[in-house]
mmCIF file of C-alpha atoms in Angstrom:
data_model
loop_
_atom_site.group_PDB
_atom_site.id
_atom_site.type_symbol
_atom_site.label_atom_id
_atom_site.label_comp_id
_atom_site.label_asym_id
_atom_site.label_seq_id
_atom_site.Cartn_x
_atom_site.Cartn_y
_atom_site.Cartn_z
ATOM 1 C CA MET C 214 40.193 105.258 126.999
ATOM 2 C CA SER C 215 41.707 108.661 127.131
ATOM 3 C CA GLU C 216 44.783 110.567 126.137
ATOM 4 C CA SER C 217 47.555 111.409 128.525
ATOM 5 C CA ILE C 218 50.917 113.097 128.590
ATOM 6 C CA THR C 219 53.779 112.411 130.964
ATOM 7 C CA ALA C 220 55.379 115.189 132.970
ATOM 8 C CA PRO C 221 58.714 114.991 131.048
ATOM 9 C CA ALA C 222 56.873 115.016 127.703
ATOM 10 C CA LEU C 223 54.886 118.066 128.776
ATOM 11 C CA ALA C 224 58.029 119.849 129.968
ATOM 12 C CA LYS C 225 59.692 119.093 126.629
ATOM 13 C CA LEU C 226 56.661 120.414 124.767
ATOM 14 C CA VAL C 227 56.705 123.639 126.792
ATOM 15 C CA GLY C 228 60.397 123.991 125.992
ATOM 16 C CA GLU C 229 59.606 123.679 122.295
ATOM 17 C CA TRP C 230 56.920 126.374 122.508
ATOM 18 C CA LEU C 231 59.365 128.702 124.218
ATOM 19 C CA ALA C 232 62.102 127.939 121.704
ATOM 20 C CA ALA C 233 59.703 128.813 118.900
ATOM 21 C CA GLY C 234 59.151 132.253 120.415
ATOM 22 C CA THR C 235 55.740 131.481 121.879
ATOM 23 C CA ARG C 236 54.937 133.343 125.047
ATOM 24 C CA VAL C 237 54.009 130.878 127.754
ATOM 25 C CA ALA C 238 52.245 132.095 130.889
ATOM 26 C CA ALA C 239 51.700 129.806 133.850
ATOM 27 C CA PRO C 240 51.487 129.841 137.657
ATOM 28 C CA VAL C 241 54.842 130.817 139.121
ATOM 29 C CA SER C 242 55.822 131.053 142.780
ATOM 30 C CA VAL C 243 57.423 134.396 143.663
ATOM 31 C CA ASN C 244 58.563 134.767 147.276
ATOM 32 C CA GLY C 245 56.003 132.197 148.304
ATOM 33 C CA LYS C 246 53.108 133.828 146.433
ATOM 34 C CA LEU C 247 51.625 132.471 143.232
ATOM 35 C CA PHE C 248 51.135 134.590 140.130
ATOM 36 C CA TYR C 249 50.357 133.940 136.478
ATOM 37 C CA ARG C 250 53.562 135.079 134.822
ATOM 38 C CA ALA C 251 55.336 134.665 131.500
ATOM 39 C CA ILE C 252 57.914 131.932 131.983
ATOM 40 C CA SER C 253 61.257 131.265 130.332
ATOM 41 C CA ALA C 254 61.576 127.565 131.246
ATOM 42 C CA ALA C 255 59.122 124.757 132.005
ATOM 43 C CA ALA C 256 60.744 124.188 135.384
ATOM 44 C CA GLU C 257 59.379 127.538 136.601
ATOM 45 C CA ILE C 258 55.794 126.281 136.482
ATOM 46 C CA HIS C 259 54.220 125.678 139.853
ATOM 47 C CA TRP C 260 51.971 122.652 139.415
ATOM 48 C CA ASN C 261 51.189 121.926 143.020
ATOM 49 C CA GLY C 262 47.843 123.571 143.550
ATOM 50 C CA GLY C 263 47.115 126.924 145.067
ATOM 51 C CA ARG C 264 45.523 129.866 143.333
ATOM 52 C CA PRO C 265 47.550 132.636 141.728
ATOM 53 C CA ALA C 266 46.664 136.054 143.137
ATOM 54 C CA ASN C 267 46.245 137.693 139.725
ATOM 55 C CA SER C 268 44.168 136.708 136.721
ATOM 56 C CA ILE C 269 45.112 135.660 133.194
ATOM 57 C CA LYS C 270 43.363 138.635 131.594
ATOM 58 C CA GLU C 271 46.564 140.681 131.590
ATOM 59 C CA PHE C 272 47.966 138.497 128.804
ATOM 60 C CA ILE C 273 45.140 139.560 126.513
ATOM 61 C CA LEU C 274 44.111 142.886 128.047
ATOM 62 C CA PRO C 275 47.386 144.433 129.275
ATOM 63 C CA ARG C 276 47.243 146.701 132.289
ATOM 64 C CA HIS C 277 48.972 149.423 130.301
ATOM 65 C CA GLU C 278 49.158 149.952 126.580
ATOM 66 C CA ARG C 279 50.441 152.831 124.497
ATOM 67 C CA LEU C 280 47.919 153.645 121.770
ATOM 68 C CA PHE C 281 49.907 156.369 120.031
ATOM 69 C CA SER C 282 52.322 159.170 120.680
ATOM 70 C CA PHE C 283 51.879 162.738 119.511
ATOM 71 C CA ARG C 284 54.173 165.665 118.927
ATOM 72 C CA ARG C 285 53.249 169.211 118.003
ATOM 73 C CA ASN C 286 54.997 170.236 114.843
ATOM 74 C CA GLY C 287 54.508 173.921 114.008
ATOM 75 C CA HIS C 288 50.773 174.203 113.411
ATOM 76 C CA GLY C 289 50.291 170.484 112.893
ATOM 77 C CA VAL C 290 50.524 167.397 115.018
ATOM 78 C CA GLU C 291 52.607 164.349 114.229
ATOM 79 C CA LEU C 292 51.100 161.052 115.289
ATOM 80 C CA GLU C 293 52.887 157.777 115.659
ATOM 81 C CA GLU C 294 50.715 154.739 116.115
ATOM 82 C CA GLY C 295 51.567 152.360 118.930
ATOM 83 C CA ARG C 296 52.484 148.787 118.171
ATOM 84 C CA PRO C 297 50.729 146.139 120.223
ATOM 85 C CA ASP C 298 52.843 143.352 121.655
ATOM 86 C CA VAL C 299 51.226 140.471 119.792
ATOM 87 C CA ARG C 300 52.652 136.995 119.401
ATOM 88 C CA ASP C 301 51.676 133.364 119.704
ATOM 89 C CA ALA C 302 50.914 132.572 123.293
ATOM 90 C CA VAL C 303 49.915 129.658 125.449
ATOM 91 C CA ILE C 304 48.362 130.156 128.857
ATOM 92 C CA LEU C 305 49.133 126.953 130.706
ATOM 93 C CA ALA C 306 47.722 125.456 133.903
ATOM 94 C CA ALA C 307 45.240 128.274 134.392
ATOM 95 C CA ARG C 308 42.315 127.519 136.649
ATOM 96 C CA PRO C 309 39.071 126.776 134.750
ATOM 97 C CA CYS C 310 37.455 129.810 136.454
ATOM 98 C CA GLN C 311 40.088 132.008 134.772
ATOM 99 C CA ALA C 312 39.414 130.641 131.291
ATOM 100 C CA ALA C 313 35.666 130.969 131.840
ATOM 101 C CA ALA C 314 36.056 134.749 131.859
ATOM 102 C CA LEU C 315 37.458 134.899 128.332
ATOM 103 C CA PRO C 316 34.158 134.294 126.472
ATOM 104 C CA VAL C 317 32.713 137.173 128.526
ATOM 105 C CA LEU C 318 35.598 139.465 127.577
ATOM 106 C CA ASP C 319 35.155 138.421 123.936
ATOM 107 C CA HIS C 320 31.605 139.758 124.070
ATOM 108 C CA VAL C 321 32.736 142.990 125.695
ATOM 109 C CA PHE C 322 35.460 143.727 123.171
ATOM 110 C CA ASN C 323 33.318 142.832 120.162
ATOM 111 C CA TRP C 324 30.008 144.282 121.149
ATOM 112 C CA ASP C 325 29.671 147.731 119.597
ATOM 113 C CA TYR C 326 33.323 148.193 118.755
ATOM 114 C CA ARG C 327 35.723 145.485 117.669
ATOM 115 C CA ASP C 328 38.870 146.044 119.717
ATOM 116 C CA GLU C 329 41.574 145.234 117.198
ATOM 117 C CA TRP C 330 44.443 144.676 119.608
ATOM 118 C CA TYR C 331 42.375 142.604 122.016
ATOM 119 C CA ASN C 332 41.275 140.345 119.177
ATOM 120 C CA LEU C 333 44.782 140.049 117.727
ATOM 121 C CA ARG C 334 46.074 138.761 121.039
ATOM 122 C CA ARG C 335 43.051 136.591 121.735
ATOM 123 C CA GLU C 336 43.272 134.887 118.351
ATOM 124 C CA ARG C 337 46.871 133.892 118.973
ATOM 125 C CA THR C 338 46.442 132.703 122.545
ATOM 126 C CA VAL C 339 45.670 129.070 123.345
ATOM 127 C CA VAL C 340 44.314 128.414 126.802
ATOM 128 C CA VAL C 341 45.188 125.155 128.539
ATOM 129 C CA THR C 342 43.569 124.833 131.933
ATOM 130 C CA LEU C 343 44.287 122.522 134.826
ATOM 131 C CA ALA C 344 41.254 120.931 136.460
ATOM 132 C CA CYS C 345 41.075 121.749 140.156
ATOM 133 C CA ARG C 346 41.581 118.908 142.596
ATOM 134 C CA ALA C 347 41.040 121.074 145.627
ATOM 135 C CA PHE C 348 39.262 124.292 146.506
ATOM 136 C CA ASP C 349 39.711 126.797 149.282
ATOM 137 C CA GLU C 350 37.237 128.735 151.405
ATOM 138 C CA ALA C 351 37.066 131.570 148.835
ATOM 139 C CA CYS C 352 36.220 129.375 145.814
ATOM 140 C CA PHE C 353 32.616 129.493 144.624
ATOM 141 C CA CYS C 354 32.624 128.423 140.952
ATOM 142 C CA THR C 355 29.740 126.000 141.474
ATOM 143 C CA THR C 356 27.564 128.821 142.813
ATOM 144 C CA VAL C 357 27.783 130.706 139.513
ATOM 145 C CA GLY C 358 27.381 127.783 137.145
ATOM 146 C CA GLY C 359 31.021 126.718 136.799
ATOM 147 C CA GLY C 360 32.927 123.831 138.246
ATOM 148 C CA PRO C 361 36.400 122.431 138.884
ATOM 149 C CA ALA C 362 36.481 120.928 135.372
ATOM 150 C CA SER C 363 34.234 123.394 133.554
ATOM 151 C CA SER C 364 35.415 123.714 129.953
ATOM 152 C CA ALA C 365 34.204 127.279 129.231
ATOM 153 C CA GLY C 366 36.982 129.262 127.577
ATOM 154 C CA SER C 367 39.461 126.366 127.601
ATOM 155 C CA ASP C 368 41.017 125.008 124.427
ATOM 156 C CA ALA C 369 42.247 121.989 126.355
ATOM 157 C CA MET C 370 42.257 120.846 129.934
ATOM 158 C CA LEU C 371 44.751 118.812 131.927
ATOM 159 C CA PHE C 372 43.705 116.442 134.704
ATOM 160 C CA GLU C 373 46.291 115.301 137.196
ATOM 161 C CA LEU C 374 46.716 111.528 137.150
ATOM 162 C CA GLY C 375 48.569 111.452 140.431
ATOM 163 C CA ASP C 376 51.876 110.203 139.006
ATOM 164 C CA GLY C 377 53.016 113.579 137.663
ATOM 165 C CA GLY C 378 51.334 112.923 134.328
ATOM 166 C CA PHE C 379 48.134 114.424 132.989
ATOM 167 C CA GLN C 380 45.097 113.293 131.148
ATOM 168 C CA VAL C 381 44.546 115.678 128.237
ATOM 169 C CA ARG C 382 41.107 116.666 127.036
ATOM 170 C CA ALA C 383 40.967 118.981 124.038
ATOM 171 C CA PHE C 384 37.819 121.009 123.433
ATOM 172 C CA THR C 385 38.807 122.989 120.332
ATOM 173 C CA GLY C 386 40.867 122.477 117.213
ATOM 174 C CA ARG C 387 43.553 124.747 118.648
ATOM 175 C CA GLY C 388 43.720 122.659 121.787
ATOM 176 C CA ARG C 389 43.956 119.449 119.772
ATOM 177 C CA ALA C 390 46.669 120.886 117.531
ATOM 178 C CA LEU C 391 48.754 121.905 120.529
ATOM 179 C CA PHE C 392 49.000 118.332 121.818
ATOM 180 C CA ALA C 393 48.745 116.452 118.495
ATOM 181 C CA GLY C 394 51.168 113.548 118.410
ATOM 182 C CA ARG C 395 52.357 114.245 121.964
ATOM 183 C CA THR C 396 49.874 112.207 123.909
ATOM 184 C CA GLN C 397 49.545 108.502 124.432
ATOM 185 C CA VAL C 398 46.451 106.401 124.826
ATOM 186 C CA SER C 399 45.781 105.777 128.459
ATOM 187 C CA LYS C 400 43.458 103.296 130.089
ATOM 188 C CA ARG C 401 43.163 105.414 133.170
ATOM 189 C CA ASP C 402 40.729 108.256 133.525
ATOM 190 C CA ALA C 403 41.506 110.984 136.003
ATOM 191 C CA PRO C 404 38.924 111.149 138.788
ATOM 192 C CA VAL C 405 36.264 113.814 138.360
ATOM 193 C CA PRO C 406 37.095 116.438 140.935
ATOM 194 C CA GLU C 407 34.647 117.722 143.484
ATOM 195 C CA GLY C 408 33.715 121.404 143.560
ATOM 196 C CA PRO C 409 33.169 123.827 146.421
ATOM 197 C CA PRO C 410 29.746 124.005 148.112
ATOM 198 C CA GLN C 411 27.142 126.620 147.154
ATOM 199 C CA ARG C 412 27.984 129.895 148.827
ATOM 200 C CA PHE C 413 24.908 131.945 147.976
ATOM 201 C CA ASP C 414 21.891 131.889 145.715
ATOM 202 C CA ALA C 415 22.934 133.521 142.454
ATOM 203 C CA ALA C 416 19.298 133.898 141.429
ATOM 204 C CA ALA C 417 18.450 135.952 144.528
ATOM 205 C CA ILE C 418 20.976 138.779 144.119
ATOM 206 C CA PRO C 419 19.427 142.069 145.321
ATOM 207 C CA ASP C 420 18.155 144.412 142.665
ATOM 208 C CA PHE C 421 20.570 146.872 141.133
ATOM 209 C CA ASN C 422 18.752 149.791 142.790
ATOM 210 C CA SER C 423 18.569 148.171 146.204
ATOM 211 C CA PRO C 424 19.788 150.342 149.099
ATOM 212 C CA ALA C 425 21.477 147.193 150.435
ATOM 213 C CA TRP C 426 24.525 147.835 148.245
ATOM 214 C CA ALA C 427 25.478 151.109 149.865
ATOM 215 C CA GLU C 428 25.252 149.558 153.305
ATOM 216 C CA ARG C 429 27.165 146.413 152.444
ATOM 217 C CA SER C 430 29.962 148.298 150.739
ATOM 218 C CA LEU C 431 30.597 150.769 153.594
ATOM 219 C CA ALA C 432 33.807 149.008 154.588
ATOM 220 C CA CYS C 433 35.241 149.199 151.057
ATOM 221 C CA LEU C 434 38.534 151.117 150.941
ATOM 222 C CA GLY C 435 38.440 151.559 147.190
ATOM 223 C CA CYS C 436 41.839 149.953 146.658
ATOM 224 C CA GLY C 437 40.738 148.099 143.543
ATOM 225 C CA ALA C 438 42.474 144.825 144.440
ATOM 226 C CA CYS C 439 39.248 142.954 143.649
ATOM 227 C CA SER C 440 38.759 144.493 140.220
ATOM 228 C CA TYR C 441 42.376 144.366 139.068
ATOM 229 C CA ASN C 442 42.676 140.707 139.950
ATOM 230 C CA CYS C 443 39.233 139.718 138.716
ATOM 231 C CA PRO C 444 39.361 137.685 135.497
ATOM 232 C CA THR C 445 36.194 139.343 134.211
ATOM 233 C CA CYS C 446 36.547 143.016 135.211
ATOM 234 C CA HIS C 447 37.603 144.838 132.098
ATOM 235 C CA CYS C 448 37.149 148.573 132.548
ATOM 236 C CA PHE C 449 39.886 150.742 131.148
ATOM 237 C CA ASP C 450 40.612 154.427 130.937
ATOM 238 C CA ILE C 451 42.174 156.237 128.022
ATOM 239 C CA VAL C 452 44.325 159.162 129.115
ATOM 240 C CA ASP C 453 46.967 161.452 127.683
ATOM 241 C CA GLU C 454 50.290 161.607 129.461
ATOM 242 C CA GLY C 455 52.958 164.180 128.851
ATOM 243 C CA GLY C 456 52.333 167.770 127.872
ATOM 244 C CA ALA C 457 50.741 169.796 125.106
ATOM 245 C CA ALA C 458 53.901 169.733 122.987
ATOM 246 C CA ARG C 459 54.409 165.985 123.098
ATOM 247 C CA GLY C 460 52.968 163.033 124.870
ATOM 248 C CA VAL C 461 51.353 159.659 124.620
ATOM 249 C CA ARG C 462 47.811 158.422 124.707
ATOM 250 C CA VAL C 463 47.609 155.324 126.834
ATOM 251 C CA LYS C 464 44.998 152.760 127.768
ATOM 252 C CA ASN C 465 45.209 151.720 131.409
ATOM 253 C CA TRP C 466 43.164 149.399 133.538
ATOM 254 C CA ASP C 467 40.530 151.229 135.536
ATOM 255 C CA ALA C 468 38.159 150.023 138.226
ATOM 256 C CA CYS C 469 34.704 151.092 139.325
ATOM 257 C CA GLN C 470 35.919 150.964 142.934
ATOM 258 C CA PHE C 471 38.072 154.057 142.438
ATOM 259 C CA PRO C 472 36.590 157.395 143.500
ATOM 260 C CA LEU C 473 37.440 159.014 140.144
ATOM 261 C CA PHE C 474 35.868 156.286 138.008
ATOM 262 C CA THR C 475 33.979 157.913 135.086
ATOM 263 C CA LEU C 476 34.207 161.297 136.774
ATOM 264 C CA ALA C 477 33.647 163.806 133.991
ATOM 265 C CA ARG C 478 35.167 167.246 133.808
ATOM 266 C CA PHE C 479 31.807 168.909 134.420
ATOM 267 C CA GLY C 480 31.420 166.951 137.667
ATOM 268 C CA ALA C 481 29.001 164.211 136.719
ATOM 269 C CA GLN C 482 29.949 160.656 137.528
ATOM 270 C CA PRO C 483 27.409 158.425 135.828
ATOM 271 C CA ALA C 484 28.908 155.098 136.857
ATOM 272 C CA ARG C 485 29.718 155.847 140.490
ATOM 273 C CA HIS C 486 26.657 154.200 141.949
ATOM 274 C CA ALA C 487 26.733 151.595 139.227
ATOM 275 C CA GLY C 488 30.297 150.806 140.162
ATOM 276 C CA ARG C 489 29.646 149.974 143.752
ATOM 277 C CA ALA C 490 26.602 147.891 142.971
ATOM 278 C CA ALA C 491 28.114 146.323 139.903
ATOM 279 C CA ALA C 492 31.238 145.074 141.583
ATOM 280 C CA ALA C 493 29.163 143.713 144.402
ATOM 281 C CA ALA C 494 26.763 141.872 142.188
ATOM 282 C CA ASP C 495 29.463 141.346 139.601
ATOM 283 C CA LEU C 496 27.337 142.937 136.966
ATOM 284 C CA ALA C 497 24.671 140.276 137.264
ATOM 285 C CA GLN C 498 21.869 142.713 137.990
ATOM 286 C CA VAL C 499 23.051 145.741 136.088
ATOM 287 C CA PRO C 500 20.460 146.449 133.428
ATOM 288 C CA ASP C 501 21.630 145.471 129.929
ATOM 289 C CA LEU C 502 24.913 143.825 130.852
ATOM 290 C CA PRO C 503 23.725 140.203 131.194
ATOM 291 C CA GLN C 504 21.907 140.472 127.882
ATOM 292 C CA LYS C 505 25.007 141.817 126.188
ATOM 293 C CA PHE C 506 27.831 139.874 127.735
ATOM 294 C CA GLY C 507 26.539 136.753 129.448
ATOM 295 C CA PRO C 508 24.007 135.724 132.068
ATOM 296 C CA LEU C 509 26.437 136.043 134.966
ATOM 297 C CA LEU C 510 29.817 137.605 134.490
ATOM 298 C CA CYS C 511 31.342 136.275 137.703
ATOM 299 C CA THR C 512 33.206 132.976 137.354
ATOM 300 C CA GLY C 513 33.529 132.287 141.073
ATOM 301 C CA CYS C 514 37.333 132.316 141.165
ATOM 302 C CA GLY C 515 37.255 133.952 144.599
ATOM 303 C CA ASN C 516 40.148 136.369 143.985
ATOM 304 C CA CYS C 517 38.042 139.293 145.267
ATOM 305 C CA ALA C 518 37.408 137.465 148.530
ATOM 306 C CA ARG C 519 41.011 136.281 148.927
ATOM 307 C CA LEU C 520 42.552 139.687 148.302
ATOM 308 C CA CYS C 521 40.140 142.137 149.940
ATOM 309 C CA PRO C 522 41.889 143.748 152.915
ATOM 310 C CA VAL C 523 38.572 144.361 154.688
ATOM 311 C CA GLY C 524 36.961 140.973 154.159
ATOM 312 C CA LEU C 525 34.540 141.915 151.412
ATOM 313 C CA GLY C 526 34.259 140.083 148.110
ATOM 314 C CA VAL C 527 31.455 138.746 145.991
ATOM 315 C CA PRO C 528 30.554 135.820 148.280
ATOM 316 C CA GLU C 529 30.688 137.986 151.409
ATOM 317 C CA MET C 530 28.514 140.627 149.761
ATOM 318 C CA LEU C 531 25.901 138.131 148.643
ATOM 319 C CA ALA C 532 25.859 135.489 151.343
ATOM 320 C CA MET M 77 50.109 167.966 145.039
ATOM 321 C CA ALA M 78 49.090 164.353 145.457
ATOM 322 C CA ASP M 79 45.447 165.341 145.875
ATOM 323 C CA LYS M 80 45.266 167.228 142.627
ATOM 324 C CA ASN M 81 44.120 164.939 139.903
ATOM 325 C CA ARG M 82 42.978 167.303 137.169
ATOM 326 C CA PRO M 83 45.257 167.657 135.314
ATOM 327 C CA VAL M 84 46.853 164.381 136.213
ATOM 328 C CA VAL M 85 50.084 165.033 138.080
ATOM 329 C CA ILE M 86 50.983 161.408 138.649
ATOM 330 C CA ASP M 87 50.552 159.044 135.723
ATOM 331 C CA THR M 88 47.998 156.348 136.282
ATOM 332 C CA SER M 89 50.043 154.039 134.062
ATOM 333 C CA ALA M 90 51.491 150.956 135.733
ATOM 334 C CA THR M 91 54.911 151.803 134.336
ATOM 335 C CA LEU M 92 58.181 152.480 136.092
ATOM 336 C CA LYS M 93 57.485 156.226 135.920
ATOM 337 C CA GLY M 94 53.885 156.040 137.109
ATOM 338 C CA ASN M 95 54.527 153.558 139.898
ATOM 339 C CA PHE M 96 57.664 155.332 141.054
ATOM 340 C CA ALA M 97 55.975 158.735 141.216
ATOM 341 C CA TRP M 98 53.009 157.411 143.132
ATOM 342 C CA HIS M 99 54.942 155.374 145.662
ATOM 343 C CA ILE M 100 57.571 157.993 146.368
ATOM 344 C CA THR M 101 54.819 160.551 146.936
ATOM 345 C CA ARG M 102 53.008 158.159 149.208
ATOM 346 C CA ALA M 103 56.152 157.338 151.153
ATOM 347 C CA PHE M 104 56.978 161.034 151.639
ATOM 348 C CA HIS M 105 53.506 161.647 153.021
ATOM 349 C CA LEU M 106 54.015 158.867 155.524
ATOM 350 C CA ALA M 107 57.445 159.978 156.717
ATOM 351 C CA GLY M 108 57.087 160.763 160.425
ATOM 352 C CA ARG M 109 53.559 159.359 160.434
ATOM 353 C CA CYS M 110 53.859 155.668 159.579
ATOM 354 C CA VAL M 111 54.026 153.532 162.730
ATOM 355 C CA GLN M 112 55.140 150.504 160.681
ATOM 356 C CA CYS M 113 52.241 148.240 161.427
ATOM 357 C CA GLY M 114 53.069 146.410 158.187
ATOM 358 C CA GLU M 115 49.512 146.259 156.894
ATOM 359 C CA CYS M 116 50.521 147.718 153.501
ATOM 360 C CA SER M 117 52.839 144.779 152.881
ATOM 361 C CA ARG M 118 50.261 142.285 154.092
ATOM 362 C CA ALA M 119 47.453 143.764 151.993
ATOM 363 C CA CYS M 120 49.415 144.145 148.756
ATOM 364 C CA PRO M 121 47.937 141.677 146.265
ATOM 365 C CA ALA M 122 51.156 141.698 144.248
ATOM 366 C CA GLY M 123 53.334 140.692 147.193
ATOM 367 C CA ILE M 124 55.352 143.919 147.195
ATOM 368 C CA LYS M 125 57.012 144.754 150.488
ATOM 369 C CA LEU M 126 55.772 148.341 150.542
ATOM 370 C CA GLY M 127 56.756 148.735 154.194
ATOM 371 C CA LEU M 128 60.420 148.885 153.199
ATOM 372 C CA LEU M 129 59.928 152.366 151.729
ATOM 373 C CA ASN M 130 58.246 153.573 154.902
ATOM 374 C CA LYS M 131 60.925 152.023 157.045
ATOM 375 C CA THR M 132 63.619 153.887 155.128
ATOM 376 C CA LEU M 133 61.848 157.199 155.605
ATOM 377 C CA ALA M 134 61.134 156.439 159.264
ATOM 378 C CA ARG M 135 64.858 155.938 159.729
ATOM 379 C CA ALA M 136 65.530 159.248 158.010
ATOM 380 C CA ALA M 137 63.004 161.006 160.279
ATOM 381 C CA ASP M 138 64.689 159.455 163.295
ATOM 382 C CA GLN M 139 68.186 160.419 162.160
ATOM 383 C CA CYS M 140 67.294 163.976 161.116
ATOM 384 C CA PHE M 141 64.771 164.890 163.808
ATOM 385 C CA GLY M 142 65.116 162.228 166.478
ATOM 386 C CA TYR M 143 61.452 161.475 165.922
ATOM 387 C CA ARG M 144 59.782 158.072 165.928
ATOM 388 C CA ALA M 145 56.114 158.055 164.952
ATOM 389 C CA GLY M 146 53.768 156.477 167.471
ATOM 390 C CA MET M 147 56.399 155.985 170.178
ATOM 391 C CA ASP M 148 55.660 158.963 172.433
ATOM 392 C CA PRO M 149 52.449 158.580 174.491
ATOM 393 C CA GLU M 150 52.463 162.343 175.285
ATOM 394 C CA ASN M 151 52.442 163.334 171.627
ATOM 395 C CA ARG M 152 48.816 163.217 170.468
ATOM 396 C CA ARG M 153 49.248 165.128 167.250
#
């Protein structure tokens, strides 16, 4: 016995969320490429497999955010605090490997400093994943402890029944509330999907100080496509834009693959080496990080491998 | 100008202003150099057809100077 929802009922439900002002993000096909995007109608959702090129983190950790603006006023400075774009949100049909990154980010943004805006958005976002029925050659969730129906970070998960409908499994109160009264009892259980094969041994990742990293990362162009589309990478940079008289302080995504990452004015760059090694090992072997944020930060989504223009990526680096 | 990053000349923000400044600067640098292999469009993770900017500037270089990058085997510069 399980609960299920038909495709028309789900579309109607999505329409109701949108009508209520809830932001709904889901896989959308744009010129033949898939992306997680905010939608304005249920019909925009691309249900038919494939992996969006970006990650869902941008709905909770925006790529650009204005913290405050400043203006010099005589001998003083006027400050105007930024207003975060916070509202109820549902992330729908995300891959389980995307949701699995959220508990990691929660640790990061609540470790020594509670990031108010991150938490505001996170608290109002419900994550509904779609169990994977297929995997591609870049997928490696099973290698890092996940799986095609892994519930980490999901409030509810949908399983395709094959007739357009979905079996619904709720894992949290928020997930249950979202579908309450909308499902019907079903005798059918969706088949348990099969995951990708093991791609490397996650326990045998070279040590953080190993010279292997420099050699393996020689081909890296430093474009940052891996980091920006990684569901777990979370580095940001806070910079002032404008001039001395007036400007804004903004928080932008940053990536350890960029040559200027953590470069200080006096010339030191403490995280340069860390960056190369960290991205390669996805922070698994960086001292302190696993203890603080989770045993292995990588969720095996494979975006790094799919997007790298020179054929690097976590599995390629570690295989 | 594009190589000077302290102070920041081009915003790192992924806003209209930041993206516009960066891409126009990049396209200008490639005018008369880009051979239009199309790899920028293929590599772009966001599916942006970056090559269109280069193509426009290549056309301008051709119209203004009669020059097409990569087409003259004698020109090794």
